[in-house]
GROMACS .gro file of C-alpha atoms in nm:
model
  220
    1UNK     CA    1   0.893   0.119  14.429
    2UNK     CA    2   0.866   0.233  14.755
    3UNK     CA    3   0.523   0.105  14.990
    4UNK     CA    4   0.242   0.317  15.203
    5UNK     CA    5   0.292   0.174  15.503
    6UNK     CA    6  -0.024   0.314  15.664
    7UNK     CA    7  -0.360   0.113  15.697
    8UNK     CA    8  -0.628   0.258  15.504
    9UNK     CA    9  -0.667   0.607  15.414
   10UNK     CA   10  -0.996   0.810  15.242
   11UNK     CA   11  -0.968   1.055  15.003
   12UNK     CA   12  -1.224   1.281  14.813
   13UNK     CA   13  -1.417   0.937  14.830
   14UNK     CA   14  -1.165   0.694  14.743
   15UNK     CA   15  -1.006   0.423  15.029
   16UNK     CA   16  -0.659   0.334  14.962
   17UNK     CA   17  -0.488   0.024  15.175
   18UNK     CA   18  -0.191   0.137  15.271
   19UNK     CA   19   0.007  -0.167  15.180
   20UNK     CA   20  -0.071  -0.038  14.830
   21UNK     CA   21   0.209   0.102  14.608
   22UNK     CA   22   0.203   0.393  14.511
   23UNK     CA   23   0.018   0.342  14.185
   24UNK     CA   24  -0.266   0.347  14.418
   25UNK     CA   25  -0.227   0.719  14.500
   26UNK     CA   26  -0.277   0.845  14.127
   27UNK     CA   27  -0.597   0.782  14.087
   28UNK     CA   28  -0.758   1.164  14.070
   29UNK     CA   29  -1.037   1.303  14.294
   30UNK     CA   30  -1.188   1.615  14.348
   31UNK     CA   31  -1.111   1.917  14.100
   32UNK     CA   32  -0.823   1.689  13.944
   33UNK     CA   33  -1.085   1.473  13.812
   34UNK     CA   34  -1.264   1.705  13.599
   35UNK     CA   35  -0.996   1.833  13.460
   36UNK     CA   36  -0.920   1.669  13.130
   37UNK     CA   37  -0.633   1.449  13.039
   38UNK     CA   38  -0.452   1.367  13.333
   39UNK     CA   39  -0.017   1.279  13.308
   40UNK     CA   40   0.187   1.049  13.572
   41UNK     CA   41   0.468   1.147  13.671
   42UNK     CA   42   0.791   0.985  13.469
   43UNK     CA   43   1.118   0.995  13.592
   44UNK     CA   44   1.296   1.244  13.346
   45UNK     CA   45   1.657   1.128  13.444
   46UNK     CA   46   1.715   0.905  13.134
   47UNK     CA   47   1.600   1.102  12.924
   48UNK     CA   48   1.789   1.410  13.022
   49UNK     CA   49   2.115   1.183  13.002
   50UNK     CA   50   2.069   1.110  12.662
   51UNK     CA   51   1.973   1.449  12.563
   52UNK     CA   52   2.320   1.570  12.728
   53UNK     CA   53   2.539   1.280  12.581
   54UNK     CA   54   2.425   1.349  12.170
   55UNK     CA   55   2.432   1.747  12.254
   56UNK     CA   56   2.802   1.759  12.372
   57UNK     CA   57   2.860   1.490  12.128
   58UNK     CA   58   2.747   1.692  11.800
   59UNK     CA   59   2.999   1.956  12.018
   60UNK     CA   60   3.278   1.784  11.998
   61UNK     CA   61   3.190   1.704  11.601
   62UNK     CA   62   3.164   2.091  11.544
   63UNK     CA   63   3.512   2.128  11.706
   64UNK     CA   64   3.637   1.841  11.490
   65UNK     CA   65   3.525   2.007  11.202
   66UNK     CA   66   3.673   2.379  11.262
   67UNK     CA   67   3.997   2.157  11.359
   68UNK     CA   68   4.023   1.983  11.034
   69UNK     CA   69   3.912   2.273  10.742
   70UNK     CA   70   3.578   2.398  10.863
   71UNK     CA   71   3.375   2.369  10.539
   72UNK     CA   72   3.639   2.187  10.384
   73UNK     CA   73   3.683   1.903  10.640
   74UNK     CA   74   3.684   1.539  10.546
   75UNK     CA   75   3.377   1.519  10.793
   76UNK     CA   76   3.155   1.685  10.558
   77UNK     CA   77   3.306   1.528  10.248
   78UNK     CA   78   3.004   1.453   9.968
   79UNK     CA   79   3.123   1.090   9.926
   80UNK     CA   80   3.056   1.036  10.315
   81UNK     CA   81   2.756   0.972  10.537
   82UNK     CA   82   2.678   1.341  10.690
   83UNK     CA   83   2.778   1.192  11.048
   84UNK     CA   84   2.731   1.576  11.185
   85UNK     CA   85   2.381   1.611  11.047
   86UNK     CA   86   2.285   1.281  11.173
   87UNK     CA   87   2.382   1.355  11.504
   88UNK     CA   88   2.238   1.658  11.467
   89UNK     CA   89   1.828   1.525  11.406
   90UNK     CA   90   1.974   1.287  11.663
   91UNK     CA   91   1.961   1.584  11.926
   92UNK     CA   92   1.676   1.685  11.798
   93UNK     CA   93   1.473   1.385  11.870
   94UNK     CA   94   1.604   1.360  12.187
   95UNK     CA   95   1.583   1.700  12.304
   96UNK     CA   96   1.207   1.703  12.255
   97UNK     CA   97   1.176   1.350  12.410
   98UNK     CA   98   1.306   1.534  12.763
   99UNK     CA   99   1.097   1.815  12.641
  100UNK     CA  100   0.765   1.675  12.616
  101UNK     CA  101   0.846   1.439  12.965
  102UNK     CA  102   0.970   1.737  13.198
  103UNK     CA  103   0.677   1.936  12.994
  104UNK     CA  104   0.442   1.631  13.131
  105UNK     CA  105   0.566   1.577  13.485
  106UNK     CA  106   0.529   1.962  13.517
  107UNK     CA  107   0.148   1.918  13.467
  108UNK     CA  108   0.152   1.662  13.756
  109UNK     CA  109   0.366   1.922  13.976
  110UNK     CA  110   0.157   2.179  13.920
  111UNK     CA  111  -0.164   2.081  13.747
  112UNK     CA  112  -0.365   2.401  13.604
  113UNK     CA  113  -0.084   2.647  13.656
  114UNK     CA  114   0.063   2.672  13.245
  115UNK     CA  115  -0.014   2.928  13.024
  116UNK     CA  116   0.017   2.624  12.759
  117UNK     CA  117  -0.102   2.336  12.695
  118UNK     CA  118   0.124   1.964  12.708
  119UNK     CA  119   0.104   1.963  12.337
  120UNK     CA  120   0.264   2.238  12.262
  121UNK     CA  121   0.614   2.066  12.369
  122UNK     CA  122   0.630   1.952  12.057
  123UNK     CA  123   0.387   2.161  11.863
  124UNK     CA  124   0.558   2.532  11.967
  125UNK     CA  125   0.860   2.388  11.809
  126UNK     CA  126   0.693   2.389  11.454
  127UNK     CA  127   0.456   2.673  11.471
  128UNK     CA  128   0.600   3.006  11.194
  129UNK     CA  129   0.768   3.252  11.429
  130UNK     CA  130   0.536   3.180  11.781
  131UNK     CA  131   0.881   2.881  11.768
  132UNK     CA  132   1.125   3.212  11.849
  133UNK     CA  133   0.967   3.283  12.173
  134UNK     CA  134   0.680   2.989  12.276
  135UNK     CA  135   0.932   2.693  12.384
  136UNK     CA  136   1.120   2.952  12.606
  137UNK     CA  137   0.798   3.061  12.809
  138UNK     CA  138   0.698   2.691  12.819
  139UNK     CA  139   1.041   2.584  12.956
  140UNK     CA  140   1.025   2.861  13.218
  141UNK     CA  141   0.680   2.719  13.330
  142UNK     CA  142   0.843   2.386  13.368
  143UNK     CA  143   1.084   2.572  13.549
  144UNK     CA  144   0.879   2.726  13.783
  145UNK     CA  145   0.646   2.396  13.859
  146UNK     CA  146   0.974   2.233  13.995
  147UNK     CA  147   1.041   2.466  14.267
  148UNK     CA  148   1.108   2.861  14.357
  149UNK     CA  149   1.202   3.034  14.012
  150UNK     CA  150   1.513   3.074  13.988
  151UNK     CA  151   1.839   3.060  13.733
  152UNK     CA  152   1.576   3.253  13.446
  153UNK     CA  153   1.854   3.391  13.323
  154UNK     CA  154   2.049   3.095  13.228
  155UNK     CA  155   1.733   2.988  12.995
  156UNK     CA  156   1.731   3.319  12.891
  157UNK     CA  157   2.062   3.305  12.775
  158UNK     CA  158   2.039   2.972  12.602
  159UNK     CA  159   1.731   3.089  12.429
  160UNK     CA  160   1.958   3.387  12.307
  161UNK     CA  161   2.231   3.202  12.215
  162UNK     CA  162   2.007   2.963  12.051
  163UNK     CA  163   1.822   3.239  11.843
  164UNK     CA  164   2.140   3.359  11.729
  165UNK     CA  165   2.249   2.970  11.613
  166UNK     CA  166   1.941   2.896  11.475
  167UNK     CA  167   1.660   3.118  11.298
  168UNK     CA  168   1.851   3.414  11.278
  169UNK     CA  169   2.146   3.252  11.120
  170UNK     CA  170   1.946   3.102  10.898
  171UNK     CA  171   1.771   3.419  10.784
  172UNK     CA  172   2.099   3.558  10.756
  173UNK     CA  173   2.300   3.292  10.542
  174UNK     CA  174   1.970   3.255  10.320
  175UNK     CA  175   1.994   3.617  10.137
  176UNK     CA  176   2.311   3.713  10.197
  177UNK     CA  177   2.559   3.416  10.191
  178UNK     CA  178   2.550   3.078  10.081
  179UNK     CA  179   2.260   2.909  10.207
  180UNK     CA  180   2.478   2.574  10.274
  181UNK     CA  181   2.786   2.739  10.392
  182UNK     CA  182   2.662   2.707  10.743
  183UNK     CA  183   3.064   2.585  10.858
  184UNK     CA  184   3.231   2.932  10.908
  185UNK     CA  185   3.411   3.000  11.290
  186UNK     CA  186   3.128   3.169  11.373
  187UNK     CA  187   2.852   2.965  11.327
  188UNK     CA  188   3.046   2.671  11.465
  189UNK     CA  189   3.118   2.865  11.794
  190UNK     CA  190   2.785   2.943  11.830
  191UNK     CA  191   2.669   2.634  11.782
  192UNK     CA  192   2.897   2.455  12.020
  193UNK     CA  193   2.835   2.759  12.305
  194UNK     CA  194   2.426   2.663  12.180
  195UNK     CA  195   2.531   2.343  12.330
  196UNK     CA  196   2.693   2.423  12.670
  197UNK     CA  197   2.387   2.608  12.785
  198UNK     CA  198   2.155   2.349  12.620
  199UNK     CA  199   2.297   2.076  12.845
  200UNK     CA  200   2.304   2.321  13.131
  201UNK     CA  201   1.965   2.424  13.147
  202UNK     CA  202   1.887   2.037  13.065
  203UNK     CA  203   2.011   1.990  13.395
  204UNK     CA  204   1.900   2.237  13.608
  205UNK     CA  205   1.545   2.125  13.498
  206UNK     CA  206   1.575   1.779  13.542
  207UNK     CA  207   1.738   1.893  13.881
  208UNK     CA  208   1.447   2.088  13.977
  209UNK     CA  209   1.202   1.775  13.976
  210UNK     CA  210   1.179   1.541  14.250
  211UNK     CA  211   1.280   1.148  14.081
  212UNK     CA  212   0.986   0.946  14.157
  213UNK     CA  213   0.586   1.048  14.211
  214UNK     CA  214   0.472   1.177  14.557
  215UNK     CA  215   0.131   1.051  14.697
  216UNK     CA  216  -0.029   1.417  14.729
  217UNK     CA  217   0.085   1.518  14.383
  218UNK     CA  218  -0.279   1.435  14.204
  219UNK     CA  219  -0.493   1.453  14.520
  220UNK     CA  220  -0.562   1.854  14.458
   0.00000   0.00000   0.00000
């Protein structure tokens, strides 16, 4: 981790040696303090890279499904572990583990500036309906706290995409086809186009915050 090589500096009241780390420098003062909870910055890298390798993964098992019988594939055979629905929850989990970090280290970027709170990372995912448009406004906010806004359109366009792959279908299959038969061409392209956004706004993200804490980032 790198070292403050300065010699003692005061802030809103607190001295800091500057052979410190800089652990030392997230200690909030002033308006920071009074706050609430406060979050540390955590690099979101690993995260991110797991999120990406299960998405394109449970890609590639879509694409090995419409290549061997779609709904009748050996993949989704009754008499074998549902390895597509597994990695499915799999991406899941770890798409709101990157979530809720980027979602965190957004608060530290730019404390006070979200129209939501941390929580609702995870919460807005499981909320009736406010799920179709809260995560989107949230990840644009984490967007935003990285840097200049810009590339909206590419989360707009996953969150499109996603809409179509997700709720919607489901509302669709549930009255007016069979609820299970979710493995049509259509659905599966969706779902694996779903995934080549997902992994591309996962990156631009992750991209637009900085890899390790600053020193000024809680001193506001």
């Amino acid at each position: 981790m790198p070292v403050i090589t300065a010699a003692v500096a005061l802030r809103g009241g607190v001295t800091v040696s500057r052979g410190d780390s800089m652990d030392a420098y997230n200690v909030p003062v002033g308006p920071a303090a009074v706050r609430g909870p406060r979050f540390r910055f955590r690099n979101p890298i690993g995260p991110a890279l797991v999120c990406q390798a299960l998405i394109a993964a449970q890609a590639l098992a879509d694409v090995s499904v419409m290549a061997t019988g779609g709904k009748d594939s050996p993949w989704l055979a009754e008499d074998m572990v549902p390895f597509p629905a597994v990695l499915q929850v799999s991406c899941w989990i770890a798409f709101i583990v990157w979530f809720f970090r980027v979602r965190s280290n957004a608060e530290v970027l730019a404390p006070g500036s979200h129209r939501y709170p941390v929580g609702f990372a995870i919460g807005a995912w499981a909320i009736p309906l406010a799920m179709w448009w809260l995560p989107r406004r949230i990840t644009l906010d984490i967007h935003r706290a990285g840097g200049p806004p810009r590339d909206a359109w590419l989360i707009n366009a996953w969150w499109f995409v996603w809409l179509l792959d997700g709720p919607l279908s489901v509302a669709f299959h549930a009255p007016v086809v069979d609820p299970f038969g979710y493995r049509d061409p259509v659905d599966q392209s969706l779902g694996i186009l779903c995934a080549i956004l997902a992994i591309a706004v996962i990156r631009r993200v992750t991209a637009a915050q900085p890899a390790g804490p600053l020193p000024y980032f809680n001193m506001t």
